[in-house]
Amino acid sequence: MASPGHSDLGEVAPEIKASDRRTAVAVADLEWREMEGDDDGPNEAQDSDFPTVERSRLQEMLSLLGLETYQAQKLSLQDFLQISSDSMKNWAPHAPKDLPWSFLRKLQALNAEARNTTMVLDAPPDARPVEKESQVEEETIYWDTADDISADIYSFSELPTPDTPVNPLDLLCALLLSSDSFLQQEIVLKMSLCQFALPLVLPDPENHYHTFLLWAMRGTVRTWGSQPPRAVGSFREDSVVLSRAPAFAFVRMEVSSNSKSQLLNAVLSPGHRQRDCFWHRDLNLGTNPREIADGLVEISWFLPSGREDLDIFPEPVAFLNLRGDIGSHWLQFKLLTEISSAVFILTDNISKKEYKLLYSMKGSATKYYFILSPYRGKRNTNLRFLNRLIPVLKMDHSHVLVKVSSTDSAGFVRRVRAIVAHVARSPCRRVSVEDMANAARKLGLRVDEDCAECQRAKGRMEQITRKIKDSDAYRRDELRLQGDPWRKAAQVEKELCQVQWAGDPPEKYGAELRHRLLELRTQQNGHDPAWGLQEFISGIGSPSLGEKQYFLRWMEWGLARAAQPRPRPSPETALTLRPKHCGAVDLGEPLWPEPLGVEHFLREMGQFYEAESCLVEAGKLPAGQRRFAHFPGLALELLLRGLPLELIDGNTLSTPLRWVTGLLKELHVRLERRSRLVVLSALGVPGTGKSTLLNTMFGLRFATGRGRGPRGAFMQLLTVAESFSQDLGCDHILVIDSGGLIGGVLTEAGERFEQEASLATLIMGLSNVTVVSLAETRDIPPAILHAFLRLEKTGHMPNYQFVYQSLHDASAPGSKPRERKQLLAQPRDASRATVQMEDQGGGIRTLAGLAFCDPEKQHVWHIPGLWHGVPPMAAVSLGYSEAIFELKRCLLENIRNGLSNQNKNVQQLIELVRRL
């Protein structure tokens, strides 16, 4: 057992073999039966019959939800991201089989109502009144222990049917059991962004082979602030898997008149705003009996903002919730006692059986608190057992709290908070999720991260990242083709392109440029890939698709934790949930140094391919001696698996044309007959929420938060379901995010502006549909307006939507949204200069005067603020989620109705890239 202070669980336990794990579970069950005194015939019969009932219950639930077909071949992340006709619908589910897909769609949109399982049904004439049904459910909800087989049979007979709702926790468990590791991870990440409690231990009622979801938690990163005496504005960002905090568990023993989840929500909520992190029986249809979710352990955190007037606790605190009775889920309860600083036990009665269970915890370093409702139980019996437990569990009378109907709820919540704060301030156990997983292994629970593919991928990542002491030095010494070599080659290629487009190009100058380019490419080709890059190539080239995906995720996290040149962020920047899935930040924030990421390894591969291709084109290298011709195929596999690939290098502000063309050629070959494409792009100044918008609409993985990721433009591929592709008019949607390429009004002049305008023209010129993301009080960036004016002359104008996003808390008063006619009216100084540059001799024109702008059409959207409240504990506002869905539906409608530019196939896109 861990001693107070820092956890001793941090040592990595060896992987437990399946036979050893089964033995551990069997020993745990035997210990529990011995404590119960189960040595007579009737209980033995119960033990033999009970698993059969549970097995049928799980199968019935999966069948009811339409998930039975996903037990052998699990649901994948690609299934989650696929565009179908349902992507344009905002209808309530009509049958239980609609619930998993409704939940996933709402979760993708960060909809706070994703857990609502209400169905739109036509009630049959003989349907029971809702009130009577609720009464029946209330009578059976707590009687879910294994000591009364008749209760289980009764509950089993009341399994949800197509005309009765499903418990949201059952839906979550069934969906997680039907999903692969990567979809599980995405579900948990989105739940975290919605401020839902996260599943930590997933029960398997059929095999009693419970799973600790370490891998599913791995991608969740949180940011929180510190209160004085630390410096004001001090913020920390870390993975929830790695950061340590005191943990407090809330469990139920037999029957409790008080709801754990309601109490937890009250503890986590400030006085003026209720948070529903944990689902409970009074939230819509939460009173439905759980059928397969008993034994589920959930976790949520309180994270401080750094403001004393808002923070309930000054430091992060973890809260754990066991669904079901501890007597029926002894293994999970044992885990909670080993990882928690304190355990709160809610009960009305303490029976002899539970007394023996708690007595076995003698000597535990964990503190125990009881929350009783004595008027509903046997007061004398409770007092007798409590007096015996006080010396055993090292309690005193202050550890027994009484809550009855007449108790002041607010005062009771303050008392529980005071206990939590007192324990957290004192020397106590502090654990991370990794520490919890180590404890789970020792108890015989399966840990999802222990599979062979995941561990091999992790080992390869550690070999690479172990050599990274300083990211700048690593890029300079190991990724040698980037930096100055690529910057010089890019500059020469730009000059060569300008010479070729001149009316009468000087041949001598063009020959000099080609010779200089060839020299630079020859120097690049003279290098061999460094050891780290070779290991990276081996990782993404693994014949095992699963190991390849695991490796990419491990690399993302490993590089994020390697030495990175990151200045301390401002409060506006730090109050985000995750670097790749967070909201808008302060527009005045300076650019950060670019952190080392997977894109740098891929960029290095691209430069090896570029240099070799250049030499082959010049006849300096026989095609048969190529070493890197397979690189585009390796990168394409990543694109098909949901990784964004770089289209425009943000450091050199240039496009590696041969590399991008090679990728698109591989894509054309891979897609074969399904190669019709629509290109959708998003442009805007960093910090206006464009990447978050794309991620929320389509479930993409573009980096978000200005300066938090790469500066270049990235592309990601979405697949359209075959059943919908004919109606939509395309087979795939290529989404382009301009990243940090486009500056604001400060870059209105000079070479940088010309580069930005050219890149904006390139992205818009490739696009069928363009979303221009703007802050609520700012003009269209000059570079983007410049691109509009250029494209108007060519006649190639994408369907466009202007999106104004509020950067304020949705519940706080913000600035008034600008009207559509204001946007299209006379441009301000910076934009006026841009118009004059392109409209020589024609006078200053307004945006509304351009042929493509119709102020009467709906081209302007006003999106509410992302957060409802103050981060990091703020939830995503329902208004933001709903507005994003309407925008998504509009974009897809425009594509389907042919309002965008003519759809193209991949080959046509390749030619367009070359021309632009």
PDB file of N, CA, C and O in Angstrom, residues 185 189 214-221 239-241 553 557 577-579 581:
ATOM      1  N   GLN A 185     -10.201   6.568 -27.901  1.00  0.00           N
ATOM      2  CA  GLN A 185      -9.426   7.744 -27.540  1.00  0.00           C
ATOM      3  C   GLN A 185     -10.110   9.033 -27.984  1.00  0.00           C
ATOM      4  O   GLN A 185     -10.141  10.028 -27.251  1.00  0.00           O
ATOM      5  N   LEU A 189     -11.540  12.020 -25.585  1.00  0.00           N
ATOM      6  CA  LEU A 189     -11.076  13.393 -25.796  1.00  0.00           C
ATOM      7  C   LEU A 189     -12.247  14.355 -25.957  1.00  0.00           C
ATOM      8  O   LEU A 189     -12.285  15.428 -25.342  1.00  0.00           O
ATOM      9  N   LEU A 214      -6.208   3.401 -20.000  1.00  0.00           N
ATOM     10  CA  LEU A 214      -5.051   4.296 -19.994  1.00  0.00           C
ATOM     11  C   LEU A 214      -4.801   4.891 -21.377  1.00  0.00           C
ATOM     12  O   LEU A 214      -4.604   6.099 -21.519  1.00  0.00           O
ATOM     13  N   TRP A 215      -4.803   4.055 -22.414  1.00  0.00           N
ATOM     14  CA  TRP A 215      -4.569   4.550 -23.775  1.00  0.00           C
ATOM     15  C   TRP A 215      -5.654   5.535 -24.192  1.00  0.00           C
ATOM     16  O   TRP A 215      -5.375   6.561 -24.821  1.00  0.00           O
ATOM     17  N   ALA A 216      -6.890   5.240 -23.841  1.00  0.00           N
ATOM     18  CA  ALA A 216      -7.994   6.129 -24.212  1.00  0.00           C
ATOM     19  C   ALA A 216      -7.822   7.512 -23.592  1.00  0.00           C
ATOM     20  O   ALA A 216      -8.249   8.512 -24.172  1.00  0.00           O
ATOM     21  N   MET A 217      -7.182   7.584 -22.420  1.00  0.00           N
ATOM     22  CA  MET A 217      -6.951   8.861 -21.743  1.00  0.00           C
ATOM     23  C   MET A 217      -5.719   9.585 -22.282  1.00  0.00           C
ATOM     24  O   MET A 217      -5.536  10.779 -22.033  1.00  0.00           O
ATOM     25  N   ARG A 218      -4.855   8.881 -22.992  1.00  0.00           N
ATOM     26  CA  ARG A 218      -3.519   9.375 -23.292  1.00  0.00           C
ATOM     27  C   ARG A 218      -3.522  10.694 -24.071  1.00  0.00           C
ATOM     28  O   ARG A 218      -2.623  11.517 -23.920  1.00  0.00           O
ATOM     29  N   GLY A 219      -4.512  10.917 -24.913  1.00  0.00           N
ATOM     30  CA  GLY A 219      -4.504  12.107 -25.759  1.00  0.00           C
ATOM     31  C   GLY A 219      -5.086  13.348 -25.124  1.00  0.00           C
ATOM     32  O   GLY A 219      -5.134  14.402 -25.755  1.00  0.00           O
ATOM     33  N   THR A 220      -5.541  13.259 -23.874  1.00  0.00           N
ATOM     34  CA  THR A 220      -6.218  14.392 -23.244  1.00  0.00           C
ATOM     35  C   THR A 220      -5.216  15.249 -22.476  1.00  0.00           C
ATOM     36  O   THR A 220      -4.532  14.769 -21.573  1.00  0.00           O
ATOM     37  N   VAL A 221      -5.124  16.506 -22.859  1.00  0.00           N
ATOM     38  CA  VAL A 221      -4.214  17.464 -22.237  1.00  0.00           C
ATOM     39  C   VAL A 221      -5.053  18.592 -21.638  1.00  0.00           C
ATOM     40  O   VAL A 221      -6.010  19.061 -22.259  1.00  0.00           O
ATOM     41  N   SER A 239      -0.471  16.476 -19.703  1.00  0.00           N
ATOM     42  CA  SER A 239      -1.384  15.372 -19.983  1.00  0.00           C
ATOM     43  C   SER A 239      -2.034  14.916 -18.687  1.00  0.00           C
ATOM     44  O   SER A 239      -1.377  14.839 -17.639  1.00  0.00           O
ATOM     45  N   VAL A 240      -3.313  14.593 -18.740  1.00  0.00           N
ATOM     46  CA  VAL A 240      -3.985  14.098 -17.539  1.00  0.00           C
ATOM     47  C   VAL A 240      -3.425  12.743 -17.137  1.00  0.00           C
ATOM     48  O   VAL A 240      -3.560  12.327 -15.983  1.00  0.00           O
ATOM     49  N   VAL A 241      -2.800  12.048 -18.069  1.00  0.00           N
ATOM     50  CA  VAL A 241      -2.216  10.749 -17.763  1.00  0.00           C
ATOM     51  C   VAL A 241      -0.966  10.894 -16.899  1.00  0.00           C
ATOM     52  O   VAL A 241      -0.640  10.014 -16.102  1.00  0.00           O
ATOM     53  N   ARG A 553       0.758   8.280 -32.895  1.00  0.00           N
ATOM     54  CA  ARG A 553       0.254   8.938 -31.685  1.00  0.00           C
ATOM     55  C   ARG A 553       1.363   9.070 -30.640  1.00  0.00           C
ATOM     56  O   ARG A 553       1.502  10.113 -29.999  1.00  0.00           O
ATOM     57  N   TRP A 557       2.966  12.668 -28.925  1.00  0.00           N
ATOM     58  CA  TRP A 557       3.071  12.967 -27.495  1.00  0.00           C
ATOM     59  C   TRP A 557       4.525  13.008 -27.049  1.00  0.00           C
ATOM     60  O   TRP A 557       4.900  13.837 -26.221  1.00  0.00           O
ATOM     61  N   LEU A 577      -7.992  23.796 -23.535  1.00  0.00           N
ATOM     62  CA  LEU A 577      -8.100  22.411 -23.089  1.00  0.00           C
ATOM     63  C   LEU A 577      -7.062  21.496 -23.690  1.00  0.00           C
ATOM     64  O   LEU A 577      -6.648  20.545 -23.090  1.00  0.00           O
ATOM     65  N   ARG A 578      -6.638  21.751 -24.894  1.00  0.00           N
ATOM     66  CA  ARG A 578      -5.733  20.836 -25.560  1.00  0.00           C
ATOM     67  C   ARG A 578      -5.085  21.562 -26.719  1.00  0.00           C
ATOM     68  O   ARG A 578      -5.752  22.289 -27.447  1.00  0.00           O
ATOM     69  N   PRO A 579      -3.786  21.373 -26.940  1.00  0.00           N
ATOM     70  CA  PRO A 579      -3.128  22.097 -28.022  1.00  0.00           C
ATOM     71  C   PRO A 579      -3.775  21.879 -29.374  1.00  0.00           C
ATOM     72  O   PRO A 579      -3.847  22.782 -30.178  1.00  0.00           O
ATOM     73  N   HIS A 581      -6.962  20.835 -29.879  1.00  0.00           N
ATOM     74  CA  HIS A 581      -8.430  20.927 -29.863  1.00  0.00           C
ATOM     75  C   HIS A 581      -8.853  21.996 -28.871  1.00  0.00           C
ATOM     76  O   HIS A 581      -9.575  21.745 -27.931  1.00  0.00           O
TER      77      HIS A 581
END
